């Protein structure tokens, strides 16, 4: 099974992908995570991507499609993939078709999480994670039980993504509207698109996704 999870930043793609990984043994292919790892490691791709990401703009199609191809090559043939944050442009959508066809794979579902933009800005600008174990928190919706201490590992260092500030988030949302939403008709024509209310609580969203892929 190969699935694309589409939705603007903060729609919950990462959380839902993680749940699909846990329940179905799929592999999450998040170009955002791959790029952040490249930035952290200081690779040539990371050096090229850093400023673009901090501005909330899109990294080049060639770079992200190459990352996706490499990750698929490293997977077992029988393992399904969840594409999280990819494709984000029409050229990426076409590249993905070619990448999948070359590997004897096909897309089963494209699931778009529909969300309210103002609520998203609040969601994204409030989020932070434990620097040690990666557990996610939120200033308003999910604070640690003891301020400054991670519920899961007891760590005291927390971090925020540099692109989770309001101005960058607005740019990322505009990029989504201008460049990513226009790829939906490609998949609509194949009859594989489903829409889910991404503002519902996380368990409802998970249940809706499960119903689609069942
Ligand atoms: P994300 O974690 O998916 O929100 O991605 C964070 C940032 O990484 C984006 O704002 C872009 O700068 C870059 N990025 C991630 N995925 C892609 C992609 N498929 N195409 C272009 N840029 C991407």
mmCIF file of N, CA, C and O in Angstrom, residues 88-160:
data_model
loop_
_atom_site.group_PDB
_atom_site.id
_atom_site.type_symbol
_atom_site.label_atom_id
_atom_site.label_comp_id
_atom_site.label_asym_id
_atom_site.label_seq_id
_atom_site.Cartn_x
_atom_site.Cartn_y
_atom_site.Cartn_z
ATOM 1 N N UNK A 88 4.752 18.064 -3.345
ATOM 2 C CA UNK A 88 4.241 19.386 -2.996
ATOM 3 C C UNK A 88 4.064 20.281 -4.214
ATOM 4 O O UNK A 88 3.607 21.417 -4.067
ATOM 5 N N UNK A 89 4.459 19.808 -5.387
ATOM 6 C CA UNK A 89 4.309 20.594 -6.618
ATOM 7 C C UNK A 89 3.918 19.642 -7.749
ATOM 8 O O UNK A 89 4.079 18.419 -7.622
ATOM 9 N N UNK A 90 3.449 20.217 -8.868
ATOM 10 C CA UNK A 90 3.089 19.377 -10.013
ATOM 11 C C UNK A 90 4.303 18.590 -10.535
ATOM 12 O O UNK A 90 4.184 17.381 -10.771
ATOM 13 N N UNK A 91 5.484 19.214 -10.709
ATOM 14 C CA UNK A 91 6.632 18.406 -11.149
ATOM 15 C C UNK A 91 6.962 17.266 -10.176
ATOM 16 O O UNK A 91 7.339 16.172 -10.604
ATOM 17 N N UNK A 92 6.782 17.503 -8.890
ATOM 18 C CA UNK A 92 7.035 16.420 -7.922
ATOM 19 C C UNK A 92 6.020 15.292 -8.086
ATOM 20 O O UNK A 92 6.349 14.109 -7.948
ATOM 21 N N UNK A 93 4.756 15.667 -8.362
ATOM 22 C CA UNK A 93 3.721 14.636 -8.548
ATOM 23 C C UNK A 93 4.074 13.767 -9.757
ATOM 24 O O UNK A 93 3.954 12.531 -9.709
ATOM 25 N N UNK A 94 4.544 14.398 -10.838
ATOM 26 C CA UNK A 94 4.925 13.617 -12.016
ATOM 27 C C UNK A 94 6.171 12.780 -11.724
ATOM 28 O O UNK A 94 6.275 11.636 -12.151
ATOM 29 N N UNK A 95 7.104 13.382 -10.983
ATOM 30 C CA UNK A 95 8.316 12.625 -10.632
ATOM 31 C C UNK A 95 7.949 11.400 -9.802
ATOM 32 O O UNK A 95 8.480 10.307 -10.023
ATOM 33 N N UNK A 96 7.016 11.578 -8.874
ATOM 34 C CA UNK A 96 6.631 10.440 -8.031
ATOM 35 C C UNK A 96 6.020 9.319 -8.873
ATOM 36 O O UNK A 96 6.303 8.133 -8.646
ATOM 37 N N UNK A 97 5.202 9.680 -9.850
ATOM 38 C CA UNK A 97 4.632 8.643 -10.732
ATOM 39 C C UNK A 97 5.746 7.812 -11.362
ATOM 40 O O UNK A 97 5.679 6.586 -11.401
ATOM 41 N N UNK A 98 6.767 8.515 -11.858
ATOM 42 C CA UNK A 98 7.867 7.810 -12.528
ATOM 43 C C UNK A 98 8.653 6.970 -11.528
ATOM 44 O O UNK A 98 8.990 5.810 -11.788
ATOM 45 N N UNK A 99 8.922 7.567 -10.356
ATOM 46 C CA UNK A 99 9.700 6.870 -9.317
ATOM 47 C C UNK A 99 8.981 5.577 -8.896
ATOM 48 O O UNK A 99 9.600 4.521 -8.748
ATOM 49 N N UNK A 100 7.664 5.663 -8.727
ATOM 50 C CA UNK A 100 6.901 4.476 -8.309
ATOM 51 C C UNK A 100 6.865 3.445 -9.428
ATOM 52 O O UNK A 100 7.078 2.249 -9.194
ATOM 53 N N UNK A 101 6.594 3.910 -10.652
ATOM 54 C CA UNK A 101 6.499 2.972 -11.783
ATOM 55 C C UNK A 101 7.813 2.212 -11.967
ATOM 56 O O UNK A 101 7.815 0.993 -12.174
ATOM 57 N N UNK A 102 8.931 2.936 -11.830
ATOM 58 C CA UNK A 102 10.249 2.281 -11.993
ATOM 59 C C UNK A 102 10.454 1.179 -10.970
ATOM 60 O O UNK A 102 11.247 0.270 -11.174
ATOM 61 N N UNK A 103 9.778 1.287 -9.841
ATOM 62 C CA UNK A 103 9.968 0.312 -8.772
ATOM 63 C C UNK A 103 8.783 -0.645 -8.641
ATOM 64 O O UNK A 103 8.653 -1.334 -7.626
ATOM 65 N N UNK A 104 7.920 -0.658 -9.646
ATOM 66 C CA UNK A 104 6.780 -1.580 -9.638
ATOM 67 C C UNK A 104 5.761 -1.279 -8.563
ATOM 68 O O UNK A 104 5.047 -2.161 -8.097
ATOM 69 N N UNK A 105 5.680 0.005 -8.152
ATOM 70 C CA UNK A 105 4.711 0.383 -7.117
ATOM 71 C C UNK A 105 3.622 1.241 -7.739
ATOM 72 O O UNK A 105 3.814 1.850 -8.784
ATOM 73 N N UNK A 106 2.488 1.324 -7.039
ATOM 74 C CA UNK A 106 1.482 2.284 -7.481
ATOM 75 C C UNK A 106 0.823 2.927 -6.271
ATOM 76 O O UNK A 106 0.881 2.385 -5.161
ATOM 77 N N UNK A 107 0.189 4.075 -6.528
ATOM 78 C CA UNK A 107 -0.477 4.810 -5.448
ATOM 79 C C UNK A 107 -1.859 4.233 -5.207
ATOM 80 O O UNK A 107 -2.610 4.020 -6.150
ATOM 81 N N UNK A 108 -2.183 4.009 -3.942
ATOM 82 C CA UNK A 108 -3.510 3.495 -3.625
ATOM 83 C C UNK A 108 -4.463 4.593 -3.172
ATOM 84 O O UNK A 108 -5.627 4.583 -3.521
ATOM 85 N N UNK A 109 -3.957 5.515 -2.355
ATOM 86 C CA UNK A 109 -4.829 6.560 -1.806
ATOM 87 C C UNK A 109 -4.094 7.886 -1.689
ATOM 88 O O UNK A 109 -2.908 7.907 -1.344
ATOM 89 N N UNK A 110 -4.843 8.960 -1.932
ATOM 90 C CA UNK A 110 -4.361 10.307 -1.620
ATOM 91 C C UNK A 110 -5.374 10.881 -0.638
ATOM 92 O O UNK A 110 -6.563 11.002 -0.959
ATOM 93 N N UNK A 111 -4.918 11.181 0.569
ATOM 94 C CA UNK A 111 -5.837 11.640 1.611
ATOM 95 C C UNK A 111 -5.479 13.069 1.973
ATOM 96 O O UNK A 111 -4.348 13.345 2.386
ATOM 97 N N UNK A 112 -6.442 13.983 1.774
ATOM 98 C CA UNK A 112 -6.170 15.376 2.131
ATOM 99 C C UNK A 112 -6.829 15.719 3.453
ATOM 100 O O UNK A 112 -8.015 15.445 3.672
ATOM 101 N N UNK A 113 -6.037 16.307 4.354
ATOM 102 C CA UNK A 113 -6.574 16.781 5.632
ATOM 103 C C UNK A 113 -6.969 18.237 5.447
ATOM 104 O O UNK A 113 -6.123 19.092 5.180
ATOM 105 N N UNK A 114 -8.267 18.510 5.551
ATOM 106 C CA UNK A 114 -8.772 19.878 5.370
ATOM 107 C C UNK A 114 -8.730 20.616 6.703
ATOM 108 O O UNK A 114 -9.163 20.086 7.718
ATOM 109 N N UNK A 115 -8.237 21.854 6.669
ATOM 110 C CA UNK A 115 -8.064 22.592 7.927
ATOM 111 C C UNK A 115 -8.341 24.085 7.782
ATOM 112 O O UNK A 115 -8.336 24.619 6.681
ATOM 113 N N UNK A 116 -8.544 24.716 8.925
ATOM 114 C CA UNK A 116 -8.795 26.149 8.981
ATOM 115 C C UNK A 116 -7.450 26.857 9.207
ATOM 116 O O UNK A 116 -6.730 26.533 10.151
ATOM 117 N N UNK A 117 -7.111 27.799 8.329
ATOM 118 C CA UNK A 117 -5.756 28.369 8.371
ATOM 119 C C UNK A 117 -5.422 29.108 9.657
ATOM 120 O O UNK A 117 -4.310 28.995 10.165
ATOM 121 N N UNK A 118 -6.375 29.884 10.200
ATOM 122 C CA UNK A 118 -6.048 30.634 11.414
ATOM 123 C C UNK A 118 -5.782 29.689 12.586
ATOM 124 O O UNK A 118 -4.881 29.899 13.391
ATOM 125 N N UNK A 119 -6.588 28.622 12.641
ATOM 126 C CA UNK A 119 -6.377 27.651 13.712
ATOM 127 C C UNK A 119 -5.011 26.981 13.547
ATOM 128 O O UNK A 119 -4.326 26.666 14.526
ATOM 129 N N UNK A 120 -4.599 26.799 12.285
ATOM 130 C CA UNK A 120 -3.298 26.168 12.027
ATOM 131 C C UNK A 120 -2.150 27.006 12.550
ATOM 132 O O UNK A 120 -1.189 26.482 13.107
ATOM 133 N N UNK A 121 -2.261 28.321 12.326
ATOM 134 C CA UNK A 121 -1.177 29.194 12.776
ATOM 135 C C UNK A 121 -1.015 29.042 14.289
ATOM 136 O O UNK A 121 0.095 28.915 14.798
ATOM 137 N N UNK A 122 -2.139 28.981 14.999
ATOM 138 C CA UNK A 122 -2.093 28.820 16.453
ATOM 139 C C UNK A 122 -1.471 27.466 16.814
ATOM 140 O O UNK A 122 -0.631 27.354 17.704
ATOM 141 N N UNK A 123 -1.886 26.415 16.069
ATOM 142 C CA UNK A 123 -1.355 25.069 16.325
ATOM 143 C C UNK A 123 0.152 25.027 16.140
ATOM 144 O O UNK A 123 0.887 24.472 16.945
ATOM 145 N N UNK A 124 0.601 25.607 15.026
ATOM 146 C CA UNK A 124 2.020 25.453 14.677
ATOM 147 C C UNK A 124 2.923 26.313 15.545
ATOM 148 O O UNK A 124 3.970 25.861 16.003
ATOM 149 N N UNK A 125 2.511 27.576 15.768
ATOM 150 C CA UNK A 125 3.426 28.462 16.488
ATOM 151 C C UNK A 125 3.547 28.059 17.964
ATOM 152 O O UNK A 125 4.496 28.455 18.629
ATOM 153 N N UNK A 126 2.605 27.236 18.459
ATOM 154 C CA UNK A 126 2.682 26.814 19.861
ATOM 155 C C UNK A 126 3.415 25.498 20.070
ATOM 156 O O UNK A 126 3.627 25.063 21.191
ATOM 157 N N UNK A 127 3.827 24.834 18.991
ATOM 158 C CA UNK A 127 4.332 23.471 19.212
ATOM 159 C C UNK A 127 5.819 23.452 19.539
ATOM 160 O O UNK A 127 6.589 24.285 19.066
ATOM 161 N N UNK A 128 6.205 22.498 20.381
ATOM 162 C CA UNK A 128 7.613 22.299 20.714
ATOM 163 C C UNK A 128 7.819 20.831 21.070
ATOM 164 O O UNK A 128 6.843 20.097 21.289
ATOM 165 N N UNK A 129 9.067 20.392 21.063
ATOM 166 C CA UNK A 129 9.344 18.979 21.339
ATOM 167 C C UNK A 129 10.455 18.849 22.376
ATOM 168 O O UNK A 129 11.259 19.765 22.562
ATOM 169 N N UNK A 130 10.477 17.690 23.027
ATOM 170 C CA UNK A 130 11.567 17.390 23.961
ATOM 171 C C UNK A 130 12.842 17.188 23.148
ATOM 172 O O UNK A 130 12.840 16.427 22.177
ATOM 173 N N UNK A 131 13.906 17.854 23.537
ATOM 174 C CA UNK A 131 15.167 17.738 22.807
ATOM 175 C C UNK A 131 15.793 16.362 22.937
ATOM 176 O O UNK A 131 16.559 15.930 22.077
ATOM 177 N N UNK A 132 15.440 15.629 23.997
ATOM 178 C CA UNK A 132 16.051 14.320 24.213
ATOM 179 C C UNK A 132 15.274 13.202 23.524
ATOM 180 O O UNK A 132 15.849 12.395 22.800
ATOM 181 N N UNK A 133 13.942 13.142 23.743
ATOM 182 C CA UNK A 133 13.199 11.979 23.214
ATOM 183 C C UNK A 133 12.272 12.344 22.056
ATOM 184 O O UNK A 133 11.700 11.463 21.429
ATOM 185 N N UNK A 134 12.090 13.633 21.781
ATOM 186 C CA UNK A 134 11.280 14.026 20.633
ATOM 187 C C UNK A 134 9.784 14.117 20.894
ATOM 188 O O UNK A 134 9.006 14.432 19.987
ATOM 189 N N UNK A 135 9.347 13.856 22.129
ATOM 190 C CA UNK A 135 7.901 13.941 22.401
ATOM 191 C C UNK A 135 7.386 15.338 22.091
ATOM 192 O O UNK A 135 8.022 16.326 22.426
ATOM 193 N N UNK A 136 6.207 15.397 21.446
ATOM 194 C CA UNK A 136 5.644 16.683 21.050
ATOM 195 C C UNK A 136 4.772 17.303 22.131
ATOM 196 O O UNK A 136 4.071 16.600 22.866
ATOM 197 N N UNK A 137 4.827 18.633 22.251
ATOM 198 C CA UNK A 137 3.990 19.380 23.211
ATOM 199 C C UNK A 137 3.414 20.601 22.529
ATOM 200 O O UNK A 137 3.755 20.906 21.387
ATOM 201 N N UNK A 138 2.543 21.310 23.257
ATOM 202 C CA UNK A 138 1.977 22.552 22.730
ATOM 203 C C UNK A 138 1.745 23.535 23.877
ATOM 204 O O UNK A 138 1.274 23.128 24.948
ATOM 205 N N UNK A 139 2.065 24.816 23.622
ATOM 206 C CA UNK A 139 1.918 25.844 24.657
ATOM 207 C C UNK A 139 0.520 25.865 25.275
ATOM 208 O O UNK A 139 0.366 26.056 26.477
ATOM 209 N N UNK A 140 -0.508 25.699 24.429
ATOM 210 C CA UNK A 140 -1.873 25.785 24.955
ATOM 211 C C UNK A 140 -2.527 24.429 25.148
ATOM 212 O O UNK A 140 -3.249 24.203 26.102
ATOM 213 N N UNK A 141 -2.290 23.513 24.198
ATOM 214 C CA UNK A 141 -3.093 22.285 24.182
ATOM 215 C C UNK A 141 -2.445 21.107 24.890
ATOM 216 O O UNK A 141 -3.127 20.166 25.273
ATOM 217 N N UNK A 142 -1.132 21.097 25.045
ATOM 218 C CA UNK A 142 -0.502 19.937 25.666
ATOM 219 C C UNK A 142 0.808 20.323 26.326
ATOM 220 O O UNK A 142 1.890 20.101 25.785
ATOM 221 N N UNK A 143 0.691 20.899 27.522
ATOM 222 C CA UNK A 143 1.906 21.282 28.248
ATOM 223 C C UNK A 143 2.393 20.078 29.048
ATOM 224 O O UNK A 143 1.601 19.211 29.414
ATOM 225 N N UNK A 144 3.691 20.000 29.348
ATOM 226 C CA UNK A 144 4.162 18.924 30.234
ATOM 227 C C UNK A 144 3.467 19.045 31.594
ATOM 228 O O UNK A 144 3.112 20.155 32.006
ATOM 229 N N UNK A 145 3.254 17.912 32.278
ATOM 230 C CA UNK A 145 2.570 17.939 33.579
ATOM 231 C C UNK A 145 3.335 18.853 34.545
ATOM 232 O O UNK A 145 2.736 19.608 35.305
ATOM 233 N N UNK A 146 4.658 18.768 34.519
ATOM 234 C CA UNK A 146 5.493 19.669 35.327
ATOM 235 C C UNK A 146 6.229 20.573 34.342
ATOM 236 O O UNK A 146 6.970 20.082 33.489
ATOM 237 N N UNK A 147 5.991 21.867 34.474
ATOM 238 C CA UNK A 147 6.617 22.812 33.541
ATOM 239 C C UNK A 147 8.121 22.583 33.443
ATOM 240 O O UNK A 147 8.800 22.477 34.467
ATOM 241 N N UNK A 148 8.638 22.497 32.239
ATOM 242 C CA UNK A 148 10.085 22.378 32.051
ATOM 243 C C UNK A 148 10.625 20.963 32.167
ATOM 244 O O UNK A 148 11.825 20.743 32.057
ATOM 245 N N UNK A 149 9.744 19.966 32.390
ATOM 246 C CA UNK A 149 10.207 18.569 32.490
ATOM 247 C C UNK A 149 9.391 17.693 31.544
ATOM 248 O O UNK A 149 8.157 17.721 31.570
ATOM 249 N N UNK A 150 10.080 16.912 30.719
ATOM 250 C CA UNK A 150 9.383 16.049 29.764
ATOM 251 C C UNK A 150 8.645 14.926 30.492
ATOM 252 O O UNK A 150 9.238 14.234 31.321
ATOM 253 N N UNK A 151 7.354 14.741 30.152
ATOM 254 C CA UNK A 151 6.550 13.675 30.775
ATOM 255 C C UNK A 151 7.131 12.300 30.492
ATOM 256 O O UNK A 151 7.020 11.395 31.309
ATOM 257 N N UNK A 152 7.714 12.148 29.300
ATOM 258 C CA UNK A 152 8.121 10.800 28.898
ATOM 259 C C UNK A 152 9.507 10.424 29.409
ATOM 260 O O UNK A 152 9.705 9.334 29.913
ATOM 261 N N UNK A 153 10.468 11.360 29.288
ATOM 262 C CA UNK A 153 11.849 10.949 29.617
ATOM 263 C C UNK A 153 12.478 11.783 30.733
ATOM 264 O O UNK A 153 13.612 11.525 31.135
ATOM 265 N N UNK A 154 11.756 12.793 31.236
ATOM 266 C CA UNK A 154 12.312 13.605 32.322
ATOM 267 C C UNK A 154 13.308 14.660 31.855
ATOM 268 O O UNK A 154 13.910 15.358 32.674
ATOM 269 N N UNK A 155 13.490 14.768 30.526
ATOM 270 C CA UNK A 155 14.440 15.745 29.986
ATOM 271 C C UNK A 155 14.016 17.181 30.286
ATOM 272 O O UNK A 155 12.843 17.448 30.569
ATOM 273 N N UNK A 156 14.982 18.089 30.243
ATOM 274 C CA UNK A 156 14.682 19.496 30.547
ATOM 275 C C UNK A 156 14.930 20.431 29.371
ATOM 276 O O UNK A 156 14.744 21.628 29.484
ATOM 277 N N UNK A 157 15.430 19.880 28.264
ATOM 278 C CA UNK A 157 15.713 20.715 27.086
ATOM 279 C C UNK A 157 14.571 20.561 26.096
ATOM 280 O O UNK A 157 14.247 19.453 25.691
ATOM 281 N N UNK A 158 13.994 21.680 25.680
ATOM 282 C CA UNK A 158 12.926 21.616 24.689
ATOM 283 C C UNK A 158 13.346 22.421 23.467
ATOM 284 O O UNK A 158 14.172 23.331 23.581
ATOM 285 N N UNK A 159 12.802 22.065 22.311
ATOM 286 C CA UNK A 159 13.186 22.839 21.136
ATOM 287 C C UNK A 159 11.986 23.139 20.247
ATOM 288 O O UNK A 159 10.972 22.426 20.284
ATOM 289 N N UNK A 160 12.137 24.199 19.459
ATOM 290 C CA UNK A 160 11.120 24.597 18.494
ATOM 291 C C UNK A 160 11.746 24.608 17.121
ATOM 292 O O UNK A 160 12.925 24.947 16.990
#
